[in-house]
mmCIF file of C-alpha atoms in Angstrom:
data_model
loop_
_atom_site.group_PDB
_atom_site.id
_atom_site.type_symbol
_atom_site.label_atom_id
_atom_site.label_comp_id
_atom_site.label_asym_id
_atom_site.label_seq_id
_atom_site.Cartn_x
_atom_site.Cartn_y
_atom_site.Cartn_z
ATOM 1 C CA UNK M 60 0.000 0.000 0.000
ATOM 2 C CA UNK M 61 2.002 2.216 1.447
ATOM 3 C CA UNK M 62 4.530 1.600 -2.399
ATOM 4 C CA UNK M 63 1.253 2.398 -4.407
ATOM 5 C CA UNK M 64 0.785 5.273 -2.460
ATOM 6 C CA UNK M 65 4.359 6.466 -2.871
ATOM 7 C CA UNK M 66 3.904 6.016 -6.644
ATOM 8 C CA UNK M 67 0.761 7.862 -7.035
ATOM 9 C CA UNK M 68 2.741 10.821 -4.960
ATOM 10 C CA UNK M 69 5.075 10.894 -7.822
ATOM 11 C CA UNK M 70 2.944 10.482 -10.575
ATOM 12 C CA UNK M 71 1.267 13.787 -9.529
ATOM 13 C CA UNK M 72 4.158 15.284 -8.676
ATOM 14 C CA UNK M 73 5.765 14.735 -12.165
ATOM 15 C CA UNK M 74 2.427 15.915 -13.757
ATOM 16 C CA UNK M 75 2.445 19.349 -12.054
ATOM 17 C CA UNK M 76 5.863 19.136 -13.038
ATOM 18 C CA UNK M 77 5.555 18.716 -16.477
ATOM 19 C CA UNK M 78 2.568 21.318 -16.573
ATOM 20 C CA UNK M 79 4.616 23.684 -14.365
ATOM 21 C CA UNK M 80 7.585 23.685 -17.639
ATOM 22 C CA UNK M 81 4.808 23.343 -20.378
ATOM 23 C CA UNK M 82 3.749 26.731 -18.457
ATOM 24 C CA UNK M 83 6.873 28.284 -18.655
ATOM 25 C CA UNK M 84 7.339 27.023 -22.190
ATOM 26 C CA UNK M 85 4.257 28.468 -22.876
ATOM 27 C CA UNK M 86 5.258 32.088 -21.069
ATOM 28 C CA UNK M 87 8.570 32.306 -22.887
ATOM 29 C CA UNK M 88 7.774 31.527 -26.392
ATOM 30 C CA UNK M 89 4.703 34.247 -25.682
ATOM 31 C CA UNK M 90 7.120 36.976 -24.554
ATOM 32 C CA UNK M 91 9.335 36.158 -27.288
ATOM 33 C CA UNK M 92 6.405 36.842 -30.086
ATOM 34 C CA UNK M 93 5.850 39.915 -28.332
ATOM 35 C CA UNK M 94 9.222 41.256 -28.159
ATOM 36 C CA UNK M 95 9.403 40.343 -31.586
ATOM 37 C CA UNK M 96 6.191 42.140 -32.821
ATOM 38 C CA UNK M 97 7.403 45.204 -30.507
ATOM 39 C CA UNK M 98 10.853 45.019 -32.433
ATOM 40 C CA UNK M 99 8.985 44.779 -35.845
ATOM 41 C CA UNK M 100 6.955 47.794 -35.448
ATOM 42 C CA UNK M 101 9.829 49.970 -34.654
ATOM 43 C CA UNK M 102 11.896 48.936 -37.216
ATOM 44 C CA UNK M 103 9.360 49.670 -39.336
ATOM 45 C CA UNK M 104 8.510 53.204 -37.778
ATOM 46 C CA UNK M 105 12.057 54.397 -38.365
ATOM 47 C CA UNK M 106 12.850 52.545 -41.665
ATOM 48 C CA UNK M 107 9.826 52.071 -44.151
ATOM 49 C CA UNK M 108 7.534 54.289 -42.111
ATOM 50 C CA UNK M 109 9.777 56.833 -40.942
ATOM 51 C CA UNK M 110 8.337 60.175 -40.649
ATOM 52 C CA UNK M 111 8.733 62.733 -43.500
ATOM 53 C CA UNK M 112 8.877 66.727 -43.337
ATOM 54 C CA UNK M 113 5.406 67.849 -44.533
ATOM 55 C CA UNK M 114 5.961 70.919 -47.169
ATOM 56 C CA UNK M 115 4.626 74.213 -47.903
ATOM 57 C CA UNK M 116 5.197 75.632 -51.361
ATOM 58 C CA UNK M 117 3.408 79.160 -52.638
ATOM 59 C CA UNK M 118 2.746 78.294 -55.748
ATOM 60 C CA UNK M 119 1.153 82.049 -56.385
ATOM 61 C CA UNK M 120 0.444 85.504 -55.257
ATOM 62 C CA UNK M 121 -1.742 87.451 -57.518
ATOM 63 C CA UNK M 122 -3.198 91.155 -56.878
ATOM 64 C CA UNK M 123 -6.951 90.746 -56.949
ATOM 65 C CA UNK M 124 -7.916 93.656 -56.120
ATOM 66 C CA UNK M 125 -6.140 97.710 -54.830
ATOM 67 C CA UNK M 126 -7.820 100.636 -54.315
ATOM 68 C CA UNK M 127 -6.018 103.641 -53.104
ATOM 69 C CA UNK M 128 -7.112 107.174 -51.622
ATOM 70 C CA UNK M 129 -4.190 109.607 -50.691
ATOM 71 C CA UNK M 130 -4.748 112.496 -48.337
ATOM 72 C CA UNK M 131 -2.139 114.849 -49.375
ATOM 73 C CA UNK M 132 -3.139 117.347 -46.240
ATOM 74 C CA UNK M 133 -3.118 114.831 -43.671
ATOM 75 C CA UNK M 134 -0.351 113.072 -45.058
ATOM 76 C CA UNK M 135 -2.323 109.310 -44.993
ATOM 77 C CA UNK M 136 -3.211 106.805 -47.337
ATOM 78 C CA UNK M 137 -6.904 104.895 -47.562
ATOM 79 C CA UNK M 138 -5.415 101.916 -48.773
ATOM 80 C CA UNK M 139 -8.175 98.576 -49.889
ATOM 81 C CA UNK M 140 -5.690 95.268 -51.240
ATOM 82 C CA UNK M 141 -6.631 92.049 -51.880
ATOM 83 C CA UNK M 142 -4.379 89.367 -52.842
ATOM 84 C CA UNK M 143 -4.869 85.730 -54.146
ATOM 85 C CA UNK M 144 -2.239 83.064 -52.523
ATOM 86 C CA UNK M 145 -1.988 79.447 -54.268
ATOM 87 C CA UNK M 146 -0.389 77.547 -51.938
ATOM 88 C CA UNK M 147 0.192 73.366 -51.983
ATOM 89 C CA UNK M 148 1.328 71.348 -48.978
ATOM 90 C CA UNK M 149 2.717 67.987 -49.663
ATOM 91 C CA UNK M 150 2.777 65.109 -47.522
ATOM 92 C CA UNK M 151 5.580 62.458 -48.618
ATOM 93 C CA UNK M 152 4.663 60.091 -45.683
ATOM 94 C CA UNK M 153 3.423 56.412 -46.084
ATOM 95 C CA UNK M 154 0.439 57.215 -43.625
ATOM 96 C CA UNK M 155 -1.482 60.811 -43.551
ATOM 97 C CA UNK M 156 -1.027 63.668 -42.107
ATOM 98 C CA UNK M 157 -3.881 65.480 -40.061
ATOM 99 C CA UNK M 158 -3.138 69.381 -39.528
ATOM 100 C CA UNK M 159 -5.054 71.630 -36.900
ATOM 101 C CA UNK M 160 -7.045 74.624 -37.633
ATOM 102 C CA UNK M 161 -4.132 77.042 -39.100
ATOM 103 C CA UNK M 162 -3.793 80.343 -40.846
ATOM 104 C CA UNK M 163 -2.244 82.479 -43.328
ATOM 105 C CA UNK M 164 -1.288 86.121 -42.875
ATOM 106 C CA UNK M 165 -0.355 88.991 -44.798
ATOM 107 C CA UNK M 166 2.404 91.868 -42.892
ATOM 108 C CA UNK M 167 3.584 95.380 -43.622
ATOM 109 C CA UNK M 168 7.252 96.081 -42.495
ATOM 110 C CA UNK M 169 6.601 93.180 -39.605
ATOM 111 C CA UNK M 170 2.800 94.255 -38.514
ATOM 112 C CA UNK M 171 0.244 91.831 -39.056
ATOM 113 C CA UNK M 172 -2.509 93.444 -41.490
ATOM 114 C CA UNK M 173 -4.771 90.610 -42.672
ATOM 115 C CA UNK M 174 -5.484 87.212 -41.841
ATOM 116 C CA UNK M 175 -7.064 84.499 -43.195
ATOM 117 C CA UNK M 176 -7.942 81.303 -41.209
ATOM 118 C CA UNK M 177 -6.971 77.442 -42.798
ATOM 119 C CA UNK M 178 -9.797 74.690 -41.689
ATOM 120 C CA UNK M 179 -8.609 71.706 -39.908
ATOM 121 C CA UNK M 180 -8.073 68.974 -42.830
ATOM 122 C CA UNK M 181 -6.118 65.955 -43.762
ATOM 123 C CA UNK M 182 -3.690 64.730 -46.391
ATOM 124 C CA UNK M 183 -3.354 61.433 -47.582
ATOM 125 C CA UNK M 184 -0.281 59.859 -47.757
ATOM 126 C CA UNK M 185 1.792 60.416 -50.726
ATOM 127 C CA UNK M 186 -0.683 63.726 -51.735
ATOM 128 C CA UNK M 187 -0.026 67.027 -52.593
ATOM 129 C CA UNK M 188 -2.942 69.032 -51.483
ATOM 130 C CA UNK M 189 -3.776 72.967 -53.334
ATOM 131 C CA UNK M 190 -5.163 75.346 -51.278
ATOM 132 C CA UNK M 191 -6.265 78.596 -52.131
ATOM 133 C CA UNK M 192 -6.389 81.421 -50.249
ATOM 134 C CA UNK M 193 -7.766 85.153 -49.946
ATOM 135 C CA UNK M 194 -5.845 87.883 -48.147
ATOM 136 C CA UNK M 195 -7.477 90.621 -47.438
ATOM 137 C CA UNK M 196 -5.433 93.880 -46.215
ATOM 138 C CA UNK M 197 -7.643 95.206 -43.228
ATOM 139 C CA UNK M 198 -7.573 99.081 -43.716
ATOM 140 C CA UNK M 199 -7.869 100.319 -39.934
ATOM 141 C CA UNK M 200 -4.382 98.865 -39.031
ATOM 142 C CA UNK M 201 -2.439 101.093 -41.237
ATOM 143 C CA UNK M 202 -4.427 104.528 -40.773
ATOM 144 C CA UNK M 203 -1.781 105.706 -38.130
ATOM 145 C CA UNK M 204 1.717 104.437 -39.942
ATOM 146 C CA UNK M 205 3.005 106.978 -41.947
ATOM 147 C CA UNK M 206 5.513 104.417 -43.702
ATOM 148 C CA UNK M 207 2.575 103.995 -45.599
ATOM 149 C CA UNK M 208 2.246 107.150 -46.680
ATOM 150 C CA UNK M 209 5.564 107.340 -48.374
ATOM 151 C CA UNK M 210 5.584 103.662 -49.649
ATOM 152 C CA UNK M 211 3.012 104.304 -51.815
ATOM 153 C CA UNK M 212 4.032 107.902 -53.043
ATOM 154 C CA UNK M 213 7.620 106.253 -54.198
ATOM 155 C CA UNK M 214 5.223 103.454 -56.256
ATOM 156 C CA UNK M 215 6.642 100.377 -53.988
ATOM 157 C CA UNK M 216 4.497 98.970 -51.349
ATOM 158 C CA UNK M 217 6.655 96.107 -49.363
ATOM 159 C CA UNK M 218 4.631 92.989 -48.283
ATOM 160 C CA UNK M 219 5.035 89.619 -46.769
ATOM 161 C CA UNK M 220 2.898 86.449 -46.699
ATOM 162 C CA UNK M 221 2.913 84.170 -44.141
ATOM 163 C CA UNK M 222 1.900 80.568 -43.709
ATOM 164 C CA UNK M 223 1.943 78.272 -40.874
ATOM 165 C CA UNK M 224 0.719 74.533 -40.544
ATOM 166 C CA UNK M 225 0.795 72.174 -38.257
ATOM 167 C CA UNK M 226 0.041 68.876 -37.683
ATOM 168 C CA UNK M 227 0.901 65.506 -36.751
ATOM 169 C CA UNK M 228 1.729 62.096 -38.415
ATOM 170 C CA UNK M 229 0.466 59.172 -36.722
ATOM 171 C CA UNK M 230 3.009 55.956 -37.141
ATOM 172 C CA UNK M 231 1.374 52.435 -37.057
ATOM 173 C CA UNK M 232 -1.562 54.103 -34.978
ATOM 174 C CA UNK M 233 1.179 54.078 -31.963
ATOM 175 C CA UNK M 234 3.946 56.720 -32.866
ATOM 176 C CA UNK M 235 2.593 60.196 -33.000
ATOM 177 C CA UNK M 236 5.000 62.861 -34.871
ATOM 178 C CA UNK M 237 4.272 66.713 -34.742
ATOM 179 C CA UNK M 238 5.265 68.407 -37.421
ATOM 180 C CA UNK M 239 5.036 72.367 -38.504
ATOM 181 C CA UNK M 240 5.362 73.525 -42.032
ATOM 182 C CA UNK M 241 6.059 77.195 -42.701
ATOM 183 C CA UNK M 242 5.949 79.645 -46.330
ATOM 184 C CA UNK M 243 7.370 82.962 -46.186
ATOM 185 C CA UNK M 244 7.136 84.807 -48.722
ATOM 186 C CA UNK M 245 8.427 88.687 -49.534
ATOM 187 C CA UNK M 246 6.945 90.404 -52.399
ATOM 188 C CA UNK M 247 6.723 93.665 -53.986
ATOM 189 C CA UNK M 248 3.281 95.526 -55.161
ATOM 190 C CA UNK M 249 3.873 98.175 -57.707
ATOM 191 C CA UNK M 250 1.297 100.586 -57.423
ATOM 192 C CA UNK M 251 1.306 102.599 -60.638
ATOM 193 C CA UNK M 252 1.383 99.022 -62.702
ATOM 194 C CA UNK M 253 -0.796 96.974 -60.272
ATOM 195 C CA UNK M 254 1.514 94.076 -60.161
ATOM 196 C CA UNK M 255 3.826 91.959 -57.879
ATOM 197 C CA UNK M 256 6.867 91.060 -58.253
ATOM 198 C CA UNK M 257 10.297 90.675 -56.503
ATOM 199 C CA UNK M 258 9.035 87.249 -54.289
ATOM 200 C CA UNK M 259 11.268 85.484 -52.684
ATOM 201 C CA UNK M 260 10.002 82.735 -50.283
ATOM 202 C CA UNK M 261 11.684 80.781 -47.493
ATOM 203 C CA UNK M 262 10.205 77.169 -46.774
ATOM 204 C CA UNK M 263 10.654 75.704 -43.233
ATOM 205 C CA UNK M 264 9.750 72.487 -41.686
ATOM 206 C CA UNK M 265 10.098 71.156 -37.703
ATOM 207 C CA UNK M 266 9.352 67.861 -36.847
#
């Protein structure tokens, strides 16, 4: 009896045994995937997914519209402009790129004199997306600068545009990357001829 008994001990105790290392078996070759899938998707974030600097490019800037009034007594210039900006933001990514509500502006000697707001949105990957864009010059914020006044008299009015995006890529729906494109543009609007010209545009991207 007491043999049988001794037997049947070890029988169970080489069962939980052998379940105890199929356990661990089982445990190891699971961490092992997972490590594996881990290393995967980060070789494949920085190699065949690696994030990409989103770019701005003006394509345009087109006078749509200038009216002038000059006050010879008070020295001051009622000045209405309108221009038309063509701009087209590509996104050489494998995965999209969502941007944030952004915004365009147009500046006099470093003030801000119109704005024009750029909807929330998202590229595709591999897509160059057009935007176009209206700046209007807001009238009120150049009724005190005198600059103005003399700008226009010598037939050169100096202007900037000014476009900011940003965004973010999302990697394998785990790696997020924020990114922040940038045009600036400086231009030239010749009164007497109603034209621009002299643009010359700087392109910036942060990631």
């Amino acid at each position: 009896m007491e043999v049988e008994k001794e037997r049947v001990t070890e029988g169970r105790e080489d069962a939980r045994s052998r379940r105890r290392r199929r356990w661990i078996i089982c445990c190891a070759v699971g961490v092992g995937v997972l490590v594996a899938v881990v290393l995967l998707i980060v070789i494949l974030a920085f190699t065949v997914f690696k994030a990409k600097r989103p770019v701005t490019t003006v394509n345009s800037v087109s006078l749509e519209n200038l009216g002038i009034s000059v006050d010879v007594l008070r020295l001051r210039v009622q000045l209405n402009l309108t221009l038309d900006l063509g701009i087209t933001v590509e996104n050489p990514n494998k995965v999209g790129f969502r941007y944030k509500n952004s915004s365009a502006q147009l500046n006099y000697r470093g003030q801000i004199v119109g704005e024009v707001p750029i909807p929330a949105d998202k590229i595709s990957a591999g897509e160059r997306k057009p935007i176009n864009l209206t700046l209007t010059l807001l009238a009120d914020r150049l009724l005190s600068d005198s600059q103005v006044y003399s700008d226009v008299l010598s037939g050169e009015l100096p202007l900037n545009t000014y476009t900011k995006i940003s965004g973010k890529v999302l990697l394998m729906n785990i790696f997020r990357i924020h990114a922040v494109t940038t045009a600036s543009c400086d231009l030239t609007l010749f009164v007497s001829s109603r034209t621009i010209g002299n643009q010359q545009c700087q392109y910036k991207t942060k990631l």
